[in-house]
PDB file of C-alpha atoms in Angstrom:
ATOM      1  CA  UNK A  11    -181.488-142.341  36.801  1.00 75.00           C
ATOM      2  CA  UNK A  12    -179.423-140.630  34.010  1.00 88.00           C
ATOM      3  CA  UNK A  13    -180.470-141.588  30.346  1.00 88.00           C
ATOM      4  CA  UNK A  14    -176.721-142.162  29.625  1.00 89.00           C
ATOM      5  CA  UNK A  15    -176.348-144.464  32.440  1.00 92.00           C
ATOM      6  CA  UNK A  16    -179.559-146.185  31.741  1.00 91.00           C
ATOM      7  CA  UNK A  17    -178.333-146.940  28.191  1.00 93.00           C
ATOM      8  CA  UNK A  18    -174.967-148.456  29.401  1.00 93.00           C
ATOM      9  CA  UNK A  19    -176.606-150.704  31.771  1.00 93.00           C
ATOM     10  CA  UNK A  20    -178.978-152.070  29.114  1.00 93.00           C
ATOM     11  CA  UNK A  21    -176.065-152.650  26.855  1.00 95.00           C
ATOM     12  CA  UNK A  22    -173.786-154.379  29.873  1.00 94.00           C
ATOM     13  CA  UNK A  23    -176.911-156.605  30.660  1.00 95.00           C
ATOM     14  CA  UNK A  24    -177.436-157.255  27.000  1.00 95.00           C
ATOM     15  CA  UNK A  25    -173.859-158.187  26.601  1.00 96.00           C
ATOM     16  CA  UNK A  26    -174.038-160.387  30.092  1.00 95.00           C
ATOM     17  CA  UNK A  27    -177.027-162.151  29.117  1.00 96.00           C
ATOM     18  CA  UNK A  28    -175.772-162.719  25.558  1.00 95.00           C
ATOM     19  CA  UNK A  29    -172.415-164.365  26.853  1.00 96.00           C
ATOM     20  CA  UNK A  30    -174.535-166.430  29.311  1.00 95.00           C
ATOM     21  CA  UNK A  31    -176.566-167.895  26.759  1.00 96.00           C
ATOM     22  CA  UNK A  32    -173.557-168.591  24.256  1.00 95.00           C
ATOM     23  CA  UNK A  33    -171.911-170.562  27.259  1.00 94.00           C
ATOM     24  CA  UNK A  34    -174.760-172.202  28.032  1.00 92.00           C
ATOM     25  CA  UNK A  35    -175.345-173.685  24.401  1.00 92.00           C
ATOM     26  CA  UNK A  36    -171.594-174.597  23.960  1.00 89.00           C
ATOM     27  CA  UNK A  37    -171.639-176.469  27.120  1.00 87.00           C
ATOM     28  CA  UNK A  38    -174.999-178.264  26.048  1.00 85.00           C
ATOM     29  CA  UNK A  39    -173.287-179.183  22.622  1.00 81.00           C
ATOM     30  CA  UNK A  40    -170.250-180.397  24.363  1.00 78.00           C
ATOM     31  CA  UNK A  41    -172.267-182.494  26.864  1.00 73.00           C
ATOM     32  CA  UNK A  42    -174.016-184.222  23.945  1.00 66.00           C
ATOM     33  CA  UNK A  43    -170.690-185.190  22.239  1.00 67.00           C
ATOM     34  CA  UNK A  44    -168.552-186.510  25.096  1.00 72.00           C
ATOM     35  CA  UNK A  45    -168.172-190.169  25.019  1.00 71.00           C
ATOM     36  CA  UNK A  46    -166.643-191.515  28.211  1.00 82.00           C
ATOM     37  CA  UNK A  47    -164.430-194.715  27.939  1.00 88.00           C
ATOM     38  CA  UNK A  48    -165.349-197.742  30.118  1.00 90.00           C
ATOM     39  CA  UNK A  49    -163.524-201.238  30.440  1.00 90.00           C
ATOM     40  CA  UNK A  50    -165.637-204.331  30.385  1.00 92.00           C
ATOM     41  CA  UNK A  51    -165.014-204.445  34.336  1.00 90.00           C
ATOM     42  CA  UNK A  52    -166.703-201.167  34.831  1.00 90.00           C
ATOM     43  CA  UNK A  53    -169.521-202.299  32.561  1.00 91.00           C
ATOM     44  CA  UNK A  54    -170.117-205.454  34.489  1.00 90.00           C
ATOM     45  CA  UNK A  55    -170.007-203.330  37.798  1.00 90.00           C
ATOM     46  CA  UNK A  56    -172.834-200.979  36.225  1.00 86.00           C
ATOM     47  CA  UNK A  57    -170.616-197.962  36.289  1.00 86.00           C
ATOM     48  CA  UNK A  58    -171.464-197.468  32.432  1.00 83.00           C
ATOM     49  CA  UNK A  59    -174.885-195.781  31.930  1.00 83.00           C
ATOM     50  CA  UNK A  60    -177.787-197.421  29.925  1.00 82.00           C
ATOM     51  CA  UNK A  61    -178.753-195.723  26.860  1.00 82.00           C
ATOM     52  CA  UNK A  62    -175.991-193.278  26.535  1.00 84.00           C
ATOM     53  CA  UNK A  63    -173.291-193.144  23.918  1.00 87.00           C
ATOM     54  CA  UNK A  64    -170.015-194.558  25.676  1.00 90.00           C
ATOM     55  CA  UNK A  65    -166.760-195.961  24.252  1.00 91.00           C
ATOM     56  CA  UNK A  66    -165.851-199.544  25.562  1.00 92.00           C
ATOM     57  CA  UNK A  67    -162.630-201.279  24.796  1.00 89.00           C
ATOM     58  CA  UNK A  68    -161.079-204.529  25.587  1.00 89.00           C
ATOM     59  CA  UNK A  69    -159.630-207.905  23.809  1.00 90.00           C
ATOM     60  CA  UNK A  70    -161.773-210.059  21.767  1.00 92.00           C
ATOM     61  CA  UNK A  71    -162.299-213.109  23.348  1.00 93.00           C
ATOM     62  CA  UNK A  72    -160.972-216.353  21.341  1.00 93.00           C
ATOM     63  CA  UNK A  73    -163.903-218.246  19.881  1.00 94.00           C
ATOM     64  CA  UNK A  74    -166.489-215.592  20.473  1.00 94.00           C
ATOM     65  CA  UNK A  75    -167.257-214.176  17.348  1.00 95.00           C
ATOM     66  CA  UNK A  76    -170.494-215.295  15.612  1.00 95.00           C
ATOM     67  CA  UNK A  77    -171.522-214.058  12.335  1.00 94.00           C
ATOM     68  CA  UNK A  78    -175.155-214.076  10.827  1.00 93.00           C
ATOM     69  CA  UNK A  79    -175.029-215.569   7.395  1.00 91.00           C
ATOM     70  CA  UNK A  80    -177.860-213.868   6.219  1.00 93.00           C
ATOM     71  CA  UNK A  81    -177.073-210.082   7.479  1.00 93.00           C
ATOM     72  CA  UNK A  82    -174.264-208.070   8.618  1.00 93.00           C
ATOM     73  CA  UNK A  83    -174.941-208.666  12.379  1.00 95.00           C
ATOM     74  CA  UNK A  84    -171.848-209.755  14.530  1.00 96.00           C
ATOM     75  CA  UNK A  85    -171.735-210.946  18.033  1.00 96.00           C
ATOM     76  CA  UNK A  86    -168.656-211.111  19.918  1.00 96.00           C
ATOM     77  CA  UNK A  87    -167.453-210.934  23.612  1.00 96.00           C
ATOM     78  CA  UNK A  88    -164.814-208.391  24.584  1.00 94.00           C
ATOM     79  CA  UNK A  89    -162.695-208.778  27.924  1.00 92.00           C
ATOM     80  CA  UNK A  90    -160.160-207.136  29.941  1.00 88.00           C
ATOM     81  CA  UNK A  91    -159.385-210.637  31.454  1.00 87.00           C
ATOM     82  CA  UNK A  92    -161.335-209.813  34.487  1.00 88.00           C
ATOM     83  CA  UNK A  93    -164.716-209.618  32.918  1.00 92.00           C
ATOM     84  CA  UNK A  94    -166.454-210.126  29.683  1.00 94.00           C
ATOM     85  CA  UNK A  95    -168.978-208.180  27.875  1.00 95.00           C
ATOM     86  CA  UNK A  96    -171.220-209.300  24.946  1.00 96.00           C
ATOM     87  CA  UNK A  97    -170.901-206.760  22.057  1.00 96.00           C
ATOM     88  CA  UNK A  98    -173.449-206.662  19.083  1.00 96.00           C
ATOM     89  CA  UNK A  99    -172.376-204.955  16.006  1.00 97.00           C
ATOM     90  CA  UNK A 100    -174.423-204.391  12.522  1.00 95.00           C
ATOM     91  CA  UNK A 101    -172.119-203.559   9.649  1.00 94.00           C
ATOM     92  CA  UNK A 102    -168.735-204.258   8.104  1.00 92.00           C
ATOM     93  CA  UNK A 103    -165.783-204.959  10.776  1.00 92.00           C
ATOM     94  CA  UNK A 104    -162.476-203.249  10.109  1.00 91.00           C
ATOM     95  CA  UNK A 105    -160.018-205.370   8.219  1.00 87.00           C
ATOM     96  CA  UNK A 106    -157.783-205.563  11.231  1.00 86.00           C
ATOM     97  CA  UNK A 107    -160.563-207.046  13.382  1.00 91.00           C
ATOM     98  CA  UNK A 108    -159.445-210.439  14.895  1.00 89.00           C
ATOM     99  CA  UNK A 109    -160.026-212.455  17.693  1.00 90.00           C
ATOM    100  CA  UNK A 110    -157.550-211.937  20.465  1.00 86.00           C
ATOM    101  CA  UNK A 111    -156.743-208.382  19.486  1.00 86.00           C
ATOM    102  CA  UNK A 112    -157.594-205.110  21.166  1.00 87.00           C
ATOM    103  CA  UNK A 113    -160.547-202.924  19.858  1.00 91.00           C
ATOM    104  CA  UNK A 114    -162.415-199.654  21.076  1.00 91.00           C
ATOM    105  CA  UNK A 115    -166.253-199.718  20.196  1.00 93.00           C
ATOM    106  CA  UNK A 116    -168.658-196.888  20.223  1.00 93.00           C
ATOM    107  CA  UNK A 117    -172.024-197.431  21.281  1.00 93.00           C
ATOM    108  CA  UNK A 118    -174.595-197.940  24.094  1.00 92.00           C
ATOM    109  CA  UNK A 119    -175.627-200.580  26.719  1.00 90.00           C
ATOM    110  CA  UNK A 120    -179.024-201.777  26.251  1.00 89.00           C
ATOM    111  CA  UNK A 121    -181.355-203.053  28.901  1.00 86.00           C
ATOM    112  CA  UNK A 122    -180.315-206.735  28.367  1.00 88.00           C
ATOM    113  CA  UNK A 123    -176.747-206.025  29.430  1.00 87.00           C
ATOM    114  CA  UNK A 124    -175.569-206.193  25.737  1.00 93.00           C
ATOM    115  CA  UNK A 125    -173.266-203.512  24.182  1.00 94.00           C
ATOM    116  CA  UNK A 126    -174.965-202.183  21.098  1.00 95.00           C
ATOM    117  CA  UNK A 127    -172.041-200.846  18.881  1.00 95.00           C
ATOM    118  CA  UNK A 128    -172.250-198.656  16.189  1.00 95.00           C
ATOM    119  CA  UNK A 129    -168.825-198.312  15.596  1.00 94.00           C
ATOM    120  CA  UNK A 130    -165.852-200.791  16.029  1.00 94.00           C
ATOM    121  CA  UNK A 131    -162.205-199.574  15.783  1.00 91.00           C
ATOM    122  CA  UNK A 132    -159.208-201.846  15.488  1.00 85.00           C
ATOM    123  CA  UNK A 133    -155.839-201.669  16.188  1.00 68.00           C
ATOM    124  CA  UNK A 134    -153.471-200.724  13.084  1.00 60.00           C
ATOM    125  CA  UNK A 135    -150.211-202.880  13.877  1.00 55.00           C
ATOM    126  CA  UNK A 136    -148.893-205.867  16.067  1.00 54.00           C
ATOM    127  CA  UNK A 137    -147.372-203.318  18.468  1.00 57.00           C
ATOM    128  CA  UNK A 138    -150.239-200.818  18.993  1.00 60.00           C
ATOM    129  CA  UNK A 139    -153.049-201.163  21.587  1.00 64.00           C
ATOM    130  CA  UNK A 140    -155.800-198.414  22.013  1.00 64.00           C
ATOM    131  CA  UNK A 141    -154.437-196.302  24.862  1.00 72.00           C
ATOM    132  CA  UNK A 142    -157.657-196.714  26.936  1.00 71.00           C
ATOM    133  CA  UNK A 143    -157.537-200.509  26.258  1.00 72.00           C
ATOM    134  CA  UNK A 144    -153.979-200.732  27.513  1.00 73.00           C
ATOM    135  CA  UNK A 145    -154.525-198.622  30.603  1.00 76.00           C
ATOM    136  CA  UNK A 146    -157.720-200.729  31.481  1.00 75.00           C
ATOM    137  CA  UNK A 147    -155.748-203.854  31.110  1.00 73.00           C
ATOM    138  CA  UNK A 148    -152.553-202.507  33.123  1.00 75.00           C
ATOM    139  CA  UNK A 149    -155.265-201.398  35.997  1.00 75.00           C
ATOM    140  CA  UNK A 150    -156.823-204.698  36.027  1.00 71.00           C
ATOM    141  CA  UNK A 151    -153.129-206.290  36.148  1.00 68.00           C
ATOM    142  CA  UNK A 152    -154.234-208.560  33.273  1.00 61.00           C
ATOM    143  CA  UNK A 153    -152.045-207.271  30.321  1.00 62.00           C
ATOM    144  CA  UNK A 154    -151.275-210.521  28.436  1.00 58.00           C
ATOM    145  CA  UNK A 155    -147.449-211.265  28.596  1.00 55.00           C
ATOM    146  CA  UNK A 156    -147.445-211.651  24.689  1.00 50.00           C
ATOM    147  CA  UNK A 157    -148.539-207.981  24.403  1.00 51.00           C
ATOM    148  CA  UNK A 158    -145.920-206.717  26.998  1.00 51.00           C
ATOM    149  CA  UNK A 159    -143.352-208.728  25.247  1.00 47.00           C
ATOM    150  CA  UNK A 160    -144.103-206.889  21.841  1.00 49.00           C
ATOM    151  CA  UNK A 161    -143.839-203.666  23.529  1.00 49.00           C
ATOM    152  CA  UNK A 162    -147.583-202.809  23.312  1.00 48.00           C
ATOM    153  CA  UNK A 163    -147.968-199.312  24.869  1.00 46.00           C
ATOM    154  CA  UNK A 164    -150.502-196.526  24.456  1.00 44.00           C
ATOM    155  CA  UNK A 165    -149.209-193.857  22.080  1.00 36.00           C
TER     156      UNK A 165
END
């Protein structure tokens, strides 16, 4: 083989392997940061993986919020009006967090079927509902009439 061809081949192979390595690292990083959204029905039907970071959303069930007086532990139920999921969160809840309101929580399912949230996001006004929650409620055919009347729509 001609030395000039050999040198070109080595350079081309180096570029191809370098590009493949870069693409592989990017794909690995993106895979680690993807948080898929699941509704309470998806979670009850065990479509949500255990011990994997996901986002779950729904409405906070009236009368379900239980706060520990000695710590920042909060337990409440989240529903899409078809199924309920128990959520456990340790920390300060957003100011707009209320019973009967839409939320999106980020965390993972534990082996007991409880959603261990690390972050809870609440809606920011009376006409807003997180897009994923609104879509899940519409899909289940369970969008509350008062929310429809107020014009709640995903933005």
